[in-house]
Short mmCIF file of C-alpha atoms in Angstrom, two decimals:
data_model
loop_
_atom_site.label_atom_id
_atom_site.label_comp_id
_atom_site.label_asym_id
_atom_site.label_seq_id
_atom_site.Cartn_x
_atom_site.Cartn_y
_atom_site.Cartn_z
CA UNK A 26 97.76 30.06 37.69
CA UNK A 27 94.54 31.99 38.10
CA UNK A 28 95.49 32.02 41.66
CA UNK A 29 98.60 33.77 41.33
CA UNK A 30 96.71 36.44 39.14
CA UNK A 31 94.31 36.96 41.51
CA UNK A 32 95.91 36.24 45.12
CA UNK A 33 99.18 37.41 44.89
CA UNK A 34 98.79 40.34 47.00
CA UNK A 35 97.22 38.00 50.08
CA UNK A 36 100.22 35.72 49.36
CA UNK A 37 102.80 38.63 49.42
CA UNK A 38 101.37 39.89 52.24
CA UNK A 39 101.30 36.68 54.32
CA UNK A 40 104.82 36.11 53.75
CA UNK A 41 105.87 39.94 54.75
CA UNK A 42 103.26 40.04 57.64
CA UNK A 43 104.87 36.72 59.03
CA UNK A 44 108.41 37.95 58.75
CA UNK A 45 107.48 41.11 60.35
CA UNK A 46 106.05 39.30 63.20
CA UNK A 47 109.02 37.08 63.57
CA UNK A 48 110.95 40.08 63.74
CA UNK A 49 108.93 41.32 66.57
CA UNK A 50 108.91 38.00 68.28
CA UNK A 51 112.72 37.31 68.19
CA UNK A 52 113.43 41.41 69.53
CA UNK A 53 110.80 40.92 72.48
CA UNK A 54 111.26 37.40 73.16
CA UNK A 55 113.48 37.60 76.05
CA UNK A 56 111.78 40.53 77.54
CA UNK A 57 108.21 38.20 77.97
CA UNK A 58 110.52 35.54 78.82
CA UNK A 59 111.96 37.74 81.99
CA UNK A 60 108.64 38.89 82.69
CA UNK A 61 106.93 35.26 82.78
CA UNK A 62 110.28 34.02 84.75
CA UNK A 63 109.57 36.92 87.15
CA UNK A 64 106.41 35.91 87.61
CA UNK A 65 106.76 32.69 88.41
CA UNK A 66 109.24 33.42 90.96
CA UNK A 67 106.82 35.97 92.96
CA UNK A 68 104.49 33.03 92.76
CA UNK A 69 106.72 30.42 94.81
CA UNK A 70 105.97 31.80 98.54
CA UNK A 71 101.95 31.80 97.69
CA UNK A 72 102.19 28.37 96.13
CA UNK A 73 104.29 26.57 99.18
CA UNK A 74 103.95 27.91 102.67
CA UNK A 75 107.35 29.24 104.19
CA UNK A 76 108.99 29.52 101.09
CA UNK A 77 111.61 32.66 99.97
CA UNK A 78 111.05 33.95 96.40
CA UNK A 79 114.78 34.73 95.91
CA UNK A 80 116.21 31.81 97.86
CA UNK A 81 114.03 29.10 96.00
CA UNK A 82 115.78 27.75 92.69
CA UNK A 83 115.08 26.28 89.46
CA UNK A 84 116.64 22.45 89.56
CA UNK A 85 115.85 22.04 85.69
CA UNK A 86 113.56 23.54 83.22
CA UNK A 87 109.68 23.51 85.01
CA UNK A 88 111.07 22.07 88.50
CA UNK A 89 111.38 24.82 91.10
CA UNK A 90 113.01 23.77 94.86
CA UNK A 91 111.06 25.79 96.79
CA UNK A 92 113.81 26.94 99.73
CA UNK A 93 112.81 28.92 102.84
CA UNK A 94 114.48 32.05 104.13
CA UNK A 95 117.21 30.02 105.77
CA UNK A 96 117.80 27.96 102.75
CA UNK A 97 116.35 24.75 103.99
CA UNK A 98 113.99 23.12 101.46
CA UNK A 99 109.99 23.28 102.19
CA UNK A 100 108.64 21.89 98.75
CA UNK A 101 108.58 21.75 95.08
CA UNK A 102 106.85 24.07 92.45
CA UNK A 103 106.15 22.23 88.94
CA UNK A 104 105.37 23.86 86.09
CA UNK A 105 102.95 21.82 83.38
CA UNK A 106 101.08 23.01 80.14
CA UNK A 107 98.13 21.25 78.32
CA UNK A 108 96.01 21.93 75.37
CA UNK A 109 92.77 23.34 76.75
CA UNK A 110 89.47 24.31 75.32
CA UNK A 111 90.75 27.24 73.71
CA UNK A 112 94.26 27.19 73.61
CA UNK A 113 97.17 25.93 75.78
CA UNK A 114 96.67 26.18 79.57
CA UNK A 115 99.80 26.89 81.34
CA UNK A 116 99.60 26.18 85.62
CA UNK A 117 102.19 26.09 88.58
CA UNK A 118 101.63 23.17 90.80
CA UNK A 119 102.76 23.34 94.36
CA UNK A 120 104.13 20.34 96.42
CA UNK A 121 104.91 19.67 99.84
CA UNK A 122 108.09 18.35 100.84
CA UNK A 123 107.63 14.73 100.62
CA UNK A 124 105.22 14.84 97.34
CA UNK A 125 102.16 13.46 99.72
CA UNK A 126 99.95 16.74 99.34
CA UNK A 127 99.70 19.87 96.89
CA UNK A 128 100.19 22.92 98.43
CA UNK A 129 98.15 25.16 95.77
CA UNK A 130 97.96 25.78 91.94
CA UNK A 131 98.62 29.14 90.13
CA UNK A 132 97.36 29.41 86.39
CA UNK A 133 100.12 30.97 84.40
CA UNK A 134 98.45 31.37 80.94
CA UNK A 135 95.02 30.69 79.67
CA UNK A 136 92.77 31.59 77.09
CA UNK A 137 89.63 29.95 77.80
CA UNK A 138 86.18 31.10 77.33
CA UNK A 139 85.91 34.88 79.44
CA UNK A 140 82.95 34.26 82.23
CA UNK A 141 83.38 30.34 81.75
CA UNK A 142 86.59 28.73 81.27
CA UNK A 143 89.13 31.41 82.51
CA UNK A 144 87.46 31.10 85.97
CA UNK A 145 89.75 28.31 86.45
CA UNK A 146 92.13 31.48 87.38
CA UNK A 147 90.04 32.50 90.03
CA UNK A 148 91.44 32.40 93.70
CA UNK A 149 88.26 30.82 95.18
CA UNK A 150 88.06 27.61 92.66
CA UNK A 151 91.95 26.78 93.02
CA UNK A 152 91.74 26.76 96.73
CA UNK A 153 90.32 23.47 96.34
CA UNK A 154 93.74 21.98 95.38
CA UNK A 155 95.61 23.25 98.46
CA UNK A 156 95.90 20.11 100.73
CA UNK A 157 94.60 17.44 98.49
CA UNK A 158 96.16 14.25 97.94
CA UNK A 159 98.98 13.92 95.30
CA UNK A 160 100.02 10.67 95.51
CA UNK A 161 96.95 9.01 93.23
CA UNK A 162 95.60 11.13 90.43
CA UNK A 163 92.90 13.59 91.02
CA UNK A 164 89.45 13.41 89.43
CA UNK A 165 87.31 16.23 88.07
CA UNK A 166 83.54 16.18 89.58
CA UNK A 167 80.54 17.99 88.65
CA UNK A 168 78.64 19.45 91.36
CA UNK A 169 79.81 19.00 95.03
CA UNK A 170 83.01 16.78 95.72
CA UNK A 171 82.45 13.44 98.13
CA UNK A 172 85.74 12.68 99.24
CA UNK A 173 89.12 13.48 99.13
CA UNK A 174 90.78 13.49 95.55
CA UNK A 175 87.78 14.90 93.87
CA UNK A 176 88.00 18.62 92.11
CA UNK A 177 84.41 20.28 91.59
CA UNK A 178 84.36 21.70 88.14
CA UNK A 179 83.63 25.06 87.34
CA UNK A 180 79.88 25.10 86.34
CA UNK A 181 79.53 25.07 82.58
CA UNK A 182 83.65 25.04 82.22
CA UNK A 183 83.87 21.10 82.58
CA UNK A 184 86.32 20.75 79.87
CA UNK A 185 88.11 23.62 80.98
CA UNK A 186 88.54 22.33 84.57
CA UNK A 187 89.52 18.53 83.16
CA UNK A 188 92.56 20.06 81.66
CA UNK A 189 93.64 21.68 85.05
CA UNK A 190 93.49 18.65 86.60
CA UNK A 191 94.92 16.18 83.65
CA UNK A 192 97.92 19.01 83.97
CA UNK A 193 98.07 18.24 87.92
CA UNK A 194 98.05 14.91 87.76
CA UNK A 195 100.72 14.39 84.48
CA UNK A 196 102.97 17.38 86.13
CA UNK A 197 103.24 15.37 89.46
CA UNK A 198 103.74 12.06 87.80
CA UNK A 199 106.26 13.30 86.32
CA UNK A 200 108.11 14.50 88.91
CA UNK A 201 107.78 11.63 90.77
CA UNK A 202 109.08 9.47 87.90
CA UNK A 203 112.11 11.65 87.05
CA UNK A 204 112.41 11.75 91.36
CA UNK A 205 112.39 8.14 91.54
CA UNK A 206 115.40 7.80 89.02
CA UNK A 207 117.12 10.03 91.15
CA UNK A 208 117.32 13.09 88.81
CA UNK A 209 116.51 15.72 91.21
CA UNK B 230 90.09 69.13 49.55
CA UNK B 231 90.09 65.11 48.33
CA UNK B 232 90.02 64.28 44.98
CA UNK B 233 88.45 60.72 45.67
CA UNK B 234 85.06 62.45 46.44
CA UNK B 235 84.70 61.40 50.26
CA UNK B 236 84.75 63.53 53.38
CA UNK B 237 87.78 65.50 53.88
CA UNK B 238 90.56 64.20 56.51
CA UNK B 239 89.44 66.44 58.89
CA UNK B 240 85.41 66.00 58.48
CA UNK B 241 86.23 61.89 58.81
CA UNK B 242 88.23 63.40 62.03
CA UNK B 243 85.28 65.31 63.64
CA UNK B 244 82.59 62.66 62.73
CA UNK B 245 84.41 59.49 64.65
CA UNK B 246 84.33 61.73 67.86
CA UNK B 247 80.80 62.13 68.01
CA UNK B 248 78.35 62.19 65.17
CA UNK B 249 80.12 58.71 64.08
CA UNK B 250 81.24 57.24 67.64
CA UNK B 251 82.18 53.96 67.24
CA UNK B 252 80.95 52.80 70.60
CA UNK B 253 77.92 55.19 71.20
CA UNK B 254 76.58 56.11 67.87
CA UNK B 255 77.54 52.69 65.76
CA UNK B 256 77.10 50.14 68.91
CA UNK B 257 80.32 48.57 67.58
CA UNK B 258 83.13 46.65 69.78
CA UNK B 259 80.60 46.31 72.70
CA UNK B 260 83.03 43.18 74.17
CA UNK B 261 85.76 45.36 75.47
CA UNK B 262 83.52 48.27 75.85
CA UNK B 263 82.00 46.17 78.47
CA UNK B 264 84.79 43.84 79.88
CA UNK B 265 87.48 46.11 79.88
CA UNK B 266 86.19 49.31 81.58
CA UNK B 267 85.96 48.28 85.52
CA UNK B 268 88.94 50.53 85.69
CA UNK B 269 90.63 53.57 83.78
CA UNK B 270 94.01 51.57 83.09
CA UNK B 271 92.62 48.78 81.94
CA UNK B 272 90.18 50.78 79.61
CA UNK B 273 92.39 53.36 78.44
CA UNK B 274 95.48 50.42 77.64
CA UNK B 275 92.56 49.12 75.50
CA UNK B 276 91.99 52.13 73.99
CA UNK B 277 95.38 53.07 72.90
CA UNK B 278 95.90 49.13 71.47
CA UNK B 279 92.66 49.95 69.55
CA UNK B 280 93.93 53.47 68.20
CA UNK B 281 97.58 51.91 66.98
CA UNK B 282 95.62 49.24 65.29
CA UNK B 283 93.14 51.50 63.87
CA UNK B 284 95.70 53.45 62.55
CA UNK B 285 98.15 51.13 61.14
CA UNK B 286 95.68 48.98 59.31
CA UNK B 287 93.62 52.23 57.82
CA UNK B 288 96.85 53.04 56.61
CA UNK B 289 97.61 49.67 55.40
CA UNK B 290 94.11 49.48 53.50
CA UNK B 291 94.33 53.07 52.09
CA UNK B 292 98.02 52.10 50.51
CA UNK B 293 96.74 48.79 49.23
CA UNK B 294 93.22 49.86 47.67
CA UNK B 295 94.84 50.21 44.08
CA UNK B 296 95.45 46.23 44.40
CA UNK B 297 92.39 45.10 46.66
CA UNK B 298 90.27 42.34 44.69
CA UNK B 299 86.83 42.96 45.46
CA UNK B 300 86.22 39.12 46.59
CA UNK B 301 89.74 39.28 48.93
CA UNK B 302 89.59 42.46 50.52
CA UNK B 303 88.15 41.33 53.72
CA UNK B 304 91.10 38.86 53.43
CA UNK B 305 93.49 41.54 53.27
CA UNK B 306 92.11 43.27 55.99
CA UNK B 307 91.89 40.58 58.66
CA UNK B 308 95.56 39.77 57.72
CA UNK B 309 96.59 43.33 58.18
CA UNK B 310 94.40 43.86 61.42
CA UNK B 311 96.10 40.50 62.76
CA UNK B 312 99.36 41.49 62.36
CA UNK B 313 98.69 44.64 63.96
CA UNK B 314 96.93 42.97 66.62
CA UNK B 315 99.78 40.35 67.64
CA UNK B 316 102.60 43.16 67.66
CA UNK B 317 100.23 45.00 69.89
CA UNK B 318 99.80 42.00 72.21
CA UNK B 319 103.42 41.17 71.82
CA UNK B 320 104.29 44.61 73.09
CA UNK B 321 102.16 44.69 76.09
CA UNK B 322 103.06 41.66 77.38
CA UNK B 323 107.03 42.85 77.06
CA UNK B 324 106.50 46.42 78.55
CA UNK B 325 103.35 46.08 80.82
CA UNK B 326 103.12 42.64 81.66
CA UNK B 327 100.45 43.14 84.48
CA UNK B 328 98.09 45.07 82.55
CA UNK B 329 98.90 42.50 79.42
CA UNK B 330 97.93 39.37 81.86
CA UNK B 331 94.90 41.81 83.28
CA UNK B 332 93.47 42.34 79.93
CA UNK B 333 93.69 38.35 78.84
CA UNK B 334 92.15 37.75 75.99
CA UNK B 335 90.62 40.66 75.13
CA UNK B 336 93.70 42.02 73.29
CA UNK B 337 93.93 39.18 70.61
CA UNK B 338 90.13 39.83 70.13
CA UNK B 339 90.83 43.31 68.99
CA UNK B 340 91.29 41.42 65.54
CA UNK B 341 87.39 40.56 65.52
CA UNK B 342 86.66 43.95 66.68
CA UNK B 343 84.01 45.44 64.16
CA UNK B 344 85.12 49.16 64.67
CA UNK B 345 88.58 48.34 62.81
CA UNK B 346 87.26 46.11 59.94
CA UNK B 347 84.51 48.50 59.07
CA UNK B 348 86.82 51.81 59.19
CA UNK B 349 89.12 49.75 56.20
CA UNK B 350 85.85 48.81 54.42
CA UNK B 351 84.14 52.52 54.98
CA UNK B 352 87.05 54.27 54.32
CA UNK B 353 90.34 53.46 54.07
CA UNK B 354 89.95 51.10 51.14
CA UNK B 355 87.81 53.82 49.03
CA UNK B 356 90.40 57.15 50.29
CA UNK B 357 94.00 58.28 50.04
CA UNK B 358 96.23 58.42 52.99
CA UNK B 359 94.82 61.60 54.33
CA UNK B 360 91.20 60.89 55.13
CA UNK B 361 92.55 57.42 56.11
CA UNK B 362 94.48 58.67 58.96
CA UNK B 363 92.28 61.21 60.08
CA UNK B 364 89.32 58.48 59.90
CA UNK B 365 91.41 55.97 62.19
CA UNK B 366 92.56 59.17 64.69
CA UNK B 367 88.77 60.31 65.10
CA UNK B 368 87.11 56.43 65.45
CA UNK B 369 90.13 55.85 67.96
CA UNK B 370 89.52 59.01 69.79
CA UNK B 371 85.96 58.47 69.61
CA UNK B 372 86.11 54.85 71.23
CA UNK B 373 88.73 56.26 73.52
CA UNK B 374 85.97 59.04 74.83
CA UNK B 375 83.61 56.35 75.34
CA UNK B 376 85.62 54.11 77.30
CA UNK B 377 87.02 56.75 79.45
CA UNK B 378 83.30 57.47 80.14
CA UNK B 379 82.75 54.15 81.22
CA UNK B 380 85.94 53.82 83.09
CA UNK B 381 85.22 56.68 85.03
CA UNK B 382 81.63 55.96 86.15
CA UNK B 383 82.47 52.85 86.87
CA UNK B 384 85.88 52.86 88.56
CA UNK B 385 85.12 55.71 90.63
CA UNK B 386 81.60 54.51 92.16
CA UNK B 387 82.67 51.11 92.31
CA UNK B 388 86.04 51.33 93.95
CA UNK B 389 86.37 55.18 94.74
CA UNK B 390 89.11 55.56 92.66
CA UNK B 391 90.13 57.18 89.47
CA UNK B 392 93.32 55.56 87.75
CA UNK B 393 93.88 54.32 90.87
CA UNK B 394 94.22 57.38 92.93
CA UNK B 395 91.45 57.83 95.69
CA UNK B 396 89.11 60.59 94.74
CA UNK B 397 86.23 59.47 97.11
CA UNK B 398 87.24 59.24 100.40
CA UNK B 399 87.63 55.84 101.97
CA UNK B 400 85.43 56.14 104.94
CA UNK B 401 82.76 58.22 103.16
CA UNK B 402 82.17 56.17 100.30
CA UNK B 403 80.77 53.00 100.58
CA UNK B 404 81.97 51.75 97.10
CA UNK B 405 79.20 50.09 94.94
CA UNK B 406 80.77 46.77 93.93
CA UNK B 407 78.29 45.96 91.53
CA UNK B 408 79.60 48.62 89.23
CA UNK B 409 82.77 46.66 88.82
CA UNK B 410 80.80 43.61 87.77
CA UNK B 411 79.41 43.02 84.58
CA UNK B 412 75.64 43.95 85.47
CA UNK B 413 77.68 47.62 86.17
CA UNK B 414 79.07 47.46 82.89
CA UNK B 415 75.70 47.04 81.29
CA UNK B 416 73.87 49.49 83.41
CA UNK B 417 76.18 52.22 82.87
CA UNK B 418 76.30 51.40 79.00
CA UNK B 419 72.71 51.57 78.87
CA UNK B 420 72.41 55.22 81.01
CA UNK B 421 75.56 56.52 78.76
CA UNK B 422 73.60 55.68 75.51
CA UNK B 423 70.42 56.99 76.52
CA UNK B 424 72.20 60.31 77.64
CA UNK B 425 73.82 60.78 74.04
CA UNK B 426 70.42 60.04 72.22
CA UNK B 427 68.38 62.54 74.80
CA UNK B 428 71.32 65.21 74.29
CA UNK B 429 71.44 64.61 70.35
CA UNK B 430 67.97 64.70 70.00
CA UNK B 431 67.78 68.12 72.02
CA UNK B 432 70.46 69.43 70.61
CA UNK B 433 69.46 68.71 67.06
CA UNK B 434 65.81 70.12 67.75
CA UNK B 435 67.62 73.10 68.93
CA UNK B 436 69.35 73.18 65.78
CA UNK B 437 66.53 72.63 64.03
CA UNK B 438 64.82 76.03 65.94
CA UNK B 439 67.22 78.36 64.70
CA UNK B 440 66.79 77.73 60.96
#
């Protein structure tokens, strides 16, 4: 019982702080979610050329139908996430109407190493995903890519780069499966 | 007057501004000092978040000091600091989302900022509420002034703006982009530390002459 006489303060604080944080989370959760939803919506026109942020609609959680100003379908925006080097990486994947080519990606959230892994969010690195083939899985390579479907890893951040490629592949595969099943 | 034998609240407050400035004299918390001072907006957001965490954790450590066990005190400090940092992080994400995204991992990293845990250890866990709050405010102000100095130099020279407002005419000033990048952070910090040390030596010599 020595642990209780010695560490009661730590235990009490853990419970108290935990409850306090749960309260803060409950109070701010909706606001933070609304901010994230607005960020995703603002990214749709940047990910799918010709798409209109206001007209596009979320057909089911994480799957957005990109529509142009006239309401015609121009592509898809898919949300995906997976464990990265440090924490969960969340990205948006832009896809053309037929699902044949990627139109771009955007890193919504990452806590990868500053200066190394977090360079996956830089526009210059993300640009290589625009126009990449979407029917076969992409592969991460070190150094210059030798053909389509290859993604150049950020130097010194192979794990973070592979995480992004893995999320893209899994998200597109998932979308294709549910589309074949006639869900969208 | 304090009954705990340590410096008074006022003395603690004044010490934090320059004589024991956390950034310029103690050289603590270098990671945010270098990383988020490329503009005044992120620098000041970071300074205010640090101030909030400093005050809250100093108050907590001071109130809990009768119950602290020597071998568990660091655990208690870390627990309090982590809680207040998470609160600050969630508030930034809820109310200044863009800034929260721009600061990225540097807000959660306040947890491991030595400025805060050192104040719990040096002052708050040994003194009453008054000196603990005075100490936190002084250290926070010292930190804010140091970030402001870094941010002002880097944003004006690197972008021609201050707080996003144009101060150097666009045509007349060719921005030194390097000031916004990591090398600019090291250059500015090095020169700033040099100036502070030079001024300190000069003024303490002047004070010595008067005696």
